[in-house]
Amino acid sequence: MSLIVDSFGRKVEYLRLSVTDRCDFRCVYCMTENPCFLPREHVLHLEELAWIAQAFTELGVTKIRLTGGEPLVRTDCDQLVSLLGKLPGLNDLSMTTNGSRLSKFAKPMRDAGLKRLNISLDTLNPELFTQLTRNGKLERVIEGIDAAIAAGFERIKINAVILKEQNDHEVLDLVDFCRERGLDIAFIEEMPLGEMDERKRARHCSSDEVKSIIDTRYPLQLSNKRTGGPARYYTMADSHIHIGFISPHSHNFCHECNRVRVTVEGQLLLCLGNEHAIDLKSIVREYPGDIERLKAAILAGINLKPKQHYFDNNEVQILRFMNATGG
Ligand code: SAM
Ligand code: SF4
């Protein structure tokens, strides 16, 4: 039972832990073409990440997802997974990845204790893929997805951010890709994090629009599946996969939010859509290994968790880019 309870009575059981702000892609909705990455001394070390994770699990967090940036560009990521995999009370250790390095790392990560993977894939068209990621190779990601399937993860989910007039015509192809491979898929509405030119274009595509495209071929039935996250899930009559919608704009899910994030700079972020943060890095650096002090800071900070986020597509209120936040 989590001891981390905010002032609205929400229990925090889920931590998103960012392990790097760096990435081999430059997705148009996530970062600018020439991002400025953090100096290495600002980035949490392996032991610091592990202490923070331990403090959260001792307070009752049962799920941790590693994210970034691209977690697999961090060379000690497998060691981190091994360390976290041994934490008592942690039932679920997962990762969100762009898949570009999975053909090499899927098996070692699975062997080190990673249970579930979310893999981002917005298009099956190689040219569009390179355009949306600004430099990614679709082929490598597909190889990575197949390596992850072969490595036997408990669950693999594809994440797709759908942008109007860019990849909204590929919704059904992405669903078919997941049906063929037996993978779940979540469609995500773009969030206005960080100021960038591309976002000035009117490209918001709502979950309802995506759902109505899918309904034309596969009528969707609401599922009672809950993962403790913001996604609402649906099923199809002739497939066992789940289709999720993460709709920060159109279906506010804040009342049941059970998560917090720690950025790679050690800032405990209480909400993706607000700037409230607690500096955990200064504690781990000043008092290395003092778990009780870390736990006290987390418990004191949780009351800053705001009731909800307010996203406005016409105005960027959050200056942090998604790669620096830990998506
Ligand atoms: N690099 C990894 C990846 O791409 O899966 C993990 C980090 S990435 C920031 C995590 C997720 O956030 C990805 O599925 C990505 O598509 C999503 N994402 C990034 N920027 C976003 C934005 N502005 N709005 C909505 N989702 C976004
Ligand atoms: Fe990298 Fe993931 Fe951001 Fe794309 S969404 S630029 S893969 S961190």
XYZ file of C-alpha atoms and ligand atoms in Angstrom:
362
model
C 0.000 0.000 0.000
C 1.552 3.301 -1.091
C 2.369 5.828 1.630
C 2.608 8.548 -0.997
C -0.798 10.193 -0.935
C -1.391 13.686 -2.278
C -3.678 16.369 -0.905
C -6.522 15.165 -3.184
C -6.280 11.606 -1.788
C -4.598 10.113 -4.866
C -2.112 7.321 -4.091
C 1.108 7.353 -6.088
C 2.096 3.836 -7.091
C 3.878 4.505 -10.360
C 7.185 6.241 -11.066
C 8.458 7.278 -14.478
C 12.200 7.491 -14.132
C 14.077 9.301 -16.870
C 17.572 7.949 -17.436
C 18.775 10.373 -20.115
C 17.619 13.428 -22.065
C 19.705 12.309 -25.055
C 18.318 10.524 -28.059
C 19.359 9.226 -31.474
C 16.097 10.586 -32.982
C 14.746 14.133 -33.123
C 10.979 13.549 -33.293
C 9.190 16.679 -34.463
C 6.716 16.733 -31.562
C 9.329 15.995 -28.888
C 12.371 18.184 -29.456
C 13.917 20.745 -31.760
C 16.248 19.826 -34.595
C 19.316 20.992 -32.660
C 18.512 20.350 -29.035
C 20.763 21.435 -26.230
C 21.386 18.376 -24.043
C 22.347 18.533 -20.380
C 26.006 18.575 -19.370
C 26.933 15.120 -18.036
C 27.515 16.370 -14.483
C 23.820 17.342 -14.272
C 22.700 13.828 -15.124
C 21.981 11.367 -12.292
C 24.540 8.577 -11.940
C 23.596 4.935 -11.893
C 23.719 4.685 -8.067
C 21.712 7.912 -7.703
C 18.991 6.578 -9.982
C 18.960 3.339 -8.001
C 18.681 5.159 -4.624
C 15.804 7.230 -5.865
C 14.049 4.121 -7.164
C 14.664 2.366 -3.848
C 13.213 5.297 -1.878
C 10.042 5.186 -3.981
C 9.633 1.428 -3.655
C 10.127 1.613 0.123
C 7.281 4.136 0.138
C 5.036 1.701 -1.729
C 5.621 2.398 -5.426
C 5.134 -0.930 -7.230
C 5.695 0.091 -10.860
C 8.634 1.855 -12.462
C 8.955 2.752 -16.118
C 12.342 3.832 -17.474
C 12.146 6.524 -20.082
C 13.980 9.557 -21.477
C 15.201 10.671 -24.025
C 16.044 7.271 -25.374
C 16.903 4.979 -22.432
C 18.916 2.582 -24.600
C 21.469 5.238 -25.588
C 22.638 5.156 -21.958
C 25.425 2.585 -21.860
C 24.807 1.464 -18.257
C 21.076 0.966 -18.796
C 21.379 -2.834 -18.469
C 23.101 -2.423 -15.069
C 20.321 -0.114 -13.938
C 17.690 -2.638 -15.001
C 19.535 -5.381 -13.060
C 19.702 -3.206 -9.936
C 16.058 -2.156 -10.092
C 14.921 -5.674 -10.975
C 16.041 -6.765 -7.494
C 14.119 -4.099 -5.538
C 11.674 -5.734 -3.119
C 8.093 -4.670 -3.759
C 8.658 -3.660 -7.377
C 6.137 -5.766 -9.334
C 6.509 -4.128 -12.674
C 9.640 -2.772 -14.362
C 9.111 -1.470 -17.872
C 10.650 0.848 -20.444
C 9.519 3.191 -23.187
C 11.904 3.112 -26.143
C 12.053 4.260 -29.738
C 13.135 0.722 -30.677
C 16.200 1.749 -32.675
C 18.570 -0.318 -30.491
C 16.272 -3.141 -29.534
C 17.650 -5.650 -31.988
C 20.822 -5.557 -29.867
C 19.350 -4.903 -26.420
C 15.927 -6.592 -26.250
C 17.256 -9.924 -24.993
C 19.827 -8.538 -22.509
C 17.166 -6.206 -21.101
C 14.655 -9.036 -20.750
C 17.321 -11.192 -19.077
C 18.208 -8.319 -16.729
C 14.620 -8.171 -15.437
C 12.664 -5.816 -17.687
C 9.105 -7.104 -17.965
C 7.240 -4.850 -20.385
C 8.078 -2.544 -23.254
C 6.367 0.374 -24.917
C 7.825 0.998 -28.360
C 7.095 4.188 -30.256
C 6.054 3.855 -33.895
C 4.082 6.587 -35.658
C 4.229 5.411 -39.261
C 5.045 2.389 -41.431
C 6.213 4.544 -44.308
C 10.049 4.686 -44.351
C 10.241 8.224 -45.792
C 7.638 9.621 -43.408
C 9.365 7.841 -40.528
C 12.634 9.604 -41.335
C 10.757 12.890 -41.706
C 8.924 12.604 -38.347
C 12.009 11.418 -36.442
C 14.204 13.744 -38.558
C 16.815 10.965 -38.918
C 15.431 7.571 -37.850
C 15.411 4.396 -39.965
C 12.093 2.530 -39.914
C 13.751 -0.774 -40.814
C 15.851 -0.785 -37.631
C 12.808 -0.145 -35.473
C 10.823 -2.960 -37.100
C 13.803 -5.283 -36.530
C 13.859 -4.076 -32.925
C 10.147 -4.789 -32.459
C 10.624 -8.309 -33.815
C 13.629 -8.842 -31.514
C 11.482 -7.735 -28.558
C 8.743 -10.198 -29.539
C 11.358 -12.972 -29.766
C 12.797 -12.012 -26.344
C 9.449 -12.860 -24.698
C 8.403 -9.677 -22.881
C 5.221 -10.011 -20.810
C 3.590 -7.236 -22.786
C 4.648 -5.045 -25.694
C 2.643 -1.980 -26.569
C 3.160 0.296 -29.544
C 2.773 4.049 -28.891
C 1.719 6.242 -31.802
C 1.371 10.023 -31.717
C -1.070 10.954 -34.480
C -0.730 14.329 -36.199
C -3.276 15.623 -38.666
C -2.271 15.560 -42.326
C 0.997 13.876 -41.414
C 0.272 10.338 -40.252
C -3.504 10.279 -39.615
C -3.948 8.299 -42.857
C -1.887 5.479 -41.313
C -4.070 4.703 -38.328
C -5.537 1.530 -39.859
C -2.149 0.330 -41.143
C -0.736 0.686 -37.628
C -3.689 -1.246 -36.196
C -3.161 -4.015 -38.776
C 0.572 -4.132 -38.003
C -0.282 -4.698 -34.315
C -3.026 -7.241 -35.075
C -0.578 -9.288 -37.165
C 2.040 -9.308 -34.406
C -0.352 -9.585 -31.446
C 0.752 -6.244 -29.933
C -1.351 -3.693 -28.074
C -1.322 -0.136 -29.389
C -2.009 3.239 -27.775
C -2.780 6.340 -29.788
C -1.574 9.506 -28.053
C -2.725 13.088 -28.531
C 0.222 15.426 -28.967
C 0.954 17.548 -25.893
C 2.269 21.104 -26.191
C 5.560 20.675 -24.332
C 8.384 23.003 -25.340
C 8.276 25.770 -27.930
C 8.909 24.632 -31.516
C 8.051 25.826 -34.999
C 6.232 22.743 -36.213
C 3.687 22.999 -33.445
C 2.451 26.296 -34.815
C 0.758 24.283 -37.553
C -2.774 23.129 -36.806
C -2.090 19.431 -36.497
C -3.984 18.325 -33.404
C -5.788 15.041 -34.028
C -8.162 14.029 -31.261
C -8.557 10.499 -29.931
C -12.199 10.577 -31.039
C -11.096 11.249 -34.618
C -8.615 8.345 -34.477
C -11.232 6.076 -32.943
C -13.761 6.890 -35.650
C -11.200 5.949 -38.323
C -10.672 2.554 -36.649
C -14.422 2.021 -36.188
C -14.910 2.115 -39.966
C -13.008 -1.194 -40.277
C -13.005 -2.652 -36.766
C -15.911 -1.582 -34.553
C -14.388 -1.002 -31.137
C -15.897 -2.157 -27.860
C -14.946 -0.464 -24.603
C -12.858 -2.820 -22.480
C -12.791 -2.906 -18.706
C -9.015 -3.288 -18.828
C -7.314 -0.730 -16.593
C -3.556 -0.445 -16.330
C -3.572 2.287 -13.703
C -2.528 4.699 -16.450
C -4.334 7.362 -18.456
C -5.260 5.109 -21.407
C -8.847 4.027 -22.102
C -8.814 0.628 -23.799
C -10.987 -0.954 -26.485
C -11.124 -4.397 -28.090
C -12.156 -5.763 -31.484
C -14.392 -8.790 -32.028
C -11.786 -10.791 -33.950
C -8.486 -10.003 -32.196
C -7.166 -10.270 -28.662
C -5.126 -7.050 -28.841
C -6.142 -3.889 -26.991
C -6.329 -0.450 -28.542
C -5.779 2.411 -26.124
C -6.307 6.147 -26.333
C -4.309 8.608 -24.276
C -6.179 11.852 -24.540
C -4.662 14.606 -22.431
C -6.743 17.206 -24.304
C -10.071 15.581 -24.928
C -10.582 13.247 -21.918
C -9.019 14.557 -18.754
C -7.724 11.702 -16.599
C -6.135 13.717 -13.772
C -8.642 12.645 -11.099
C -7.206 9.108 -11.206
C -3.548 10.038 -11.714
C -1.339 7.616 -9.756
C 2.076 8.674 -11.044
C 4.961 11.058 -10.678
C 8.104 11.545 -12.727
C 11.753 12.013 -11.883
C 13.715 13.813 -14.563
C 17.273 12.841 -15.379
C 18.347 15.933 -13.440
C 16.694 14.485 -10.344
C 13.699 16.816 -10.307
C 10.608 15.139 -8.916
C 7.862 16.357 -11.266
C 4.434 16.022 -9.784
C 2.514 16.570 -13.022
C 3.456 16.426 -16.711
C 1.479 19.579 -17.403
C 2.765 21.748 -14.546
C 6.153 23.034 -13.461
C 5.887 22.022 -9.752
C 9.076 20.120 -8.867
C 11.211 19.007 -5.927
C 14.979 18.793 -6.252
C 15.979 15.234 -5.280
C 19.411 15.451 -6.902
C 20.711 17.906 -4.314
C 19.647 15.454 -1.595
C 21.286 12.392 -3.194
C 24.457 14.377 -3.872
C 24.661 15.981 -0.434
C 23.611 12.884 1.537
C 24.554 9.889 -0.647
C 22.765 6.705 0.394
C 20.558 8.482 2.993
C 17.303 6.848 1.899
C 15.312 8.132 4.878
C 16.093 11.750 3.952
C 15.032 11.089 0.355
C 11.810 9.448 1.466
C 11.008 12.403 3.747
C 11.543 14.840 0.842
C 9.251 12.804 -1.425
C 6.510 12.652 1.211
C 6.794 16.375 1.909
C 6.777 17.229 -1.795
C 3.773 15.179 -2.813
C 1.342 17.766 -1.506
C 2.460 20.044 -4.316
C 0.846 17.679 -6.842
C -1.720 19.874 -8.586
C -5.302 18.815 -9.134
C -4.982 18.686 -12.914
C -3.158 19.844 -16.036
C -4.476 22.464 -18.474
C -3.133 22.047 -21.992
C -3.840 24.642 -24.644
C -2.690 23.874 -28.193
C -2.415 27.544 -29.003
C -0.152 28.356 -26.136
C 2.838 26.488 -24.751
C 2.774 26.806 -20.973
C 5.412 24.157 -20.263
C 8.834 25.100 -21.539
C 10.408 21.697 -20.860
C 10.627 19.496 -23.935
C 9.306 15.954 -23.666
C 12.795 14.402 -23.868
C 13.878 16.487 -20.855
C 10.699 15.654 -18.978
C 10.694 11.884 -19.368
C 7.676 10.965 -21.479
N 12.569 7.759 -26.661
C 11.573 6.903 -26.155
C 10.404 6.788 -27.120
O 10.317 7.597 -28.039
O 9.591 5.885 -26.943
C 11.063 7.283 -24.773
C 10.873 8.732 -24.482
S 9.566 9.508 -25.403
C 9.630 11.133 -24.796
C 8.154 8.748 -24.661
C 6.868 8.873 -25.426
O 6.483 10.230 -25.441
C 6.949 8.411 -26.868
O 5.956 7.443 -27.114
C 6.689 9.671 -27.657
O 5.981 9.398 -28.844
C 5.871 10.485 -26.687
N 5.948 11.927 -26.917
C 7.044 12.696 -27.104
N 6.703 13.986 -27.245
C 5.363 14.049 -27.141
C 4.403 15.091 -27.185
N 4.757 16.364 -27.374
N 3.100 14.785 -27.020
C 2.709 13.493 -26.815
N 3.556 12.451 -26.744
C 4.874 12.728 -26.929
Fe 13.715 10.630 -28.912
Fe 11.563 9.477 -27.927
Fe 11.708 12.139 -28.137
Fe 11.515 10.704 -30.326
S 9.964 10.829 -28.709
S 12.952 12.389 -29.987
S 12.611 8.930 -29.814
S 12.933 10.899 -26.843
